[in-house]
Amino acid sequence: MADGYLQLLPHRHAMDGFFIARMRKEGIRKDNGE
């Protein structure tokens, strides 16, 4: 279902990737205790 969503909105995929990368960075900061 997620794959179909990305196929329908390819331009949104780039934005999603940006938010995912940002969330990962925030998660890493929390893991480090920062």
C-alpha atoms as a PDB file:
ATOM      1  CA  MET A   1       0.000   0.000   0.000  1.00  0.00           C
ATOM      2  CA  ALA A   2       2.853   2.372   0.844  1.00  0.00           C
ATOM      3  CA  ASP A   3       4.571   1.560  -2.465  1.00  0.00           C
ATOM      4  CA  GLY A   4       1.430   2.461  -4.410  1.00  0.00           C
ATOM      5  CA  TYR A   5       1.194   5.724  -2.491  1.00  0.00           C
ATOM      6  CA  LEU A   6       4.750   6.648  -3.460  1.00  0.00           C
ATOM      7  CA  GLN A   7       4.073   5.718  -7.092  1.00  0.00           C
ATOM      8  CA  LEU A   8       1.018   7.988  -7.199  1.00  0.00           C
ATOM      9  CA  LEU A   9       2.951  10.874  -5.666  1.00  0.00           C
ATOM     10  CA  PRO A  10       6.609  10.560  -6.779  1.00  0.00           C
ATOM     11  CA  HIS A  11       7.262  14.203  -5.896  1.00  0.00           C
ATOM     12  CA  ARG A  12       6.115  13.484  -2.347  1.00  0.00           C
ATOM     13  CA  HIS A  13       8.614  10.621  -2.084  1.00  0.00           C
ATOM     14  CA  ALA A  14      11.518  13.095  -2.038  1.00  0.00           C
ATOM     15  CA  MET A  15       9.845  15.075   0.763  1.00  0.00           C
ATOM     16  CA  ASP A  16       9.130  11.892   2.715  1.00  0.00           C
ATOM     17  CA  GLY A  17      12.793  10.907   2.400  1.00  0.00           C
ATOM     18  CA  PHE A  18      13.796  14.303   3.805  1.00  0.00           C
ATOM     19  CA  PHE A  19      11.489  13.947   6.807  1.00  0.00           C
ATOM     20  CA  ILE A  20      12.626  10.363   7.388  1.00  0.00           C
ATOM     21  CA  ALA A  21      16.277  11.462   7.381  1.00  0.00           C
ATOM     22  CA  ARG A  22      15.402  14.285   9.786  1.00  0.00           C
ATOM     23  CA  MET A  23      13.536  11.887  12.090  1.00  0.00           C
ATOM     24  CA  ARG A  24      16.514   9.518  12.051  1.00  0.00           C
ATOM     25  CA  LYS A  25      18.851  12.361  13.052  1.00  0.00           C
ATOM     26  CA  GLU A  26      16.504  13.371  15.874  1.00  0.00           C
ATOM     27  CA  GLY A  27      16.283   9.744  16.992  1.00  0.00           C
ATOM     28  CA  ILE A  28      20.076   9.469  17.036  1.00  0.00           C
ATOM     29  CA  ARG A  29      20.315  12.605  19.155  1.00  0.00           C
ATOM     30  CA  LYS A  30      17.850  11.122  21.644  1.00  0.00           C
ATOM     31  CA  ASP A  31      19.789   7.845  21.715  1.00  0.00           C
ATOM     32  CA  ASN A  32      23.011   9.744  22.459  1.00  0.00           C
ATOM     33  CA  GLY A  33      21.290  11.549  25.304  1.00  0.00           C
ATOM     34  CA  GLU A  34      21.692  14.937  23.623  1.00  0.00           C
END
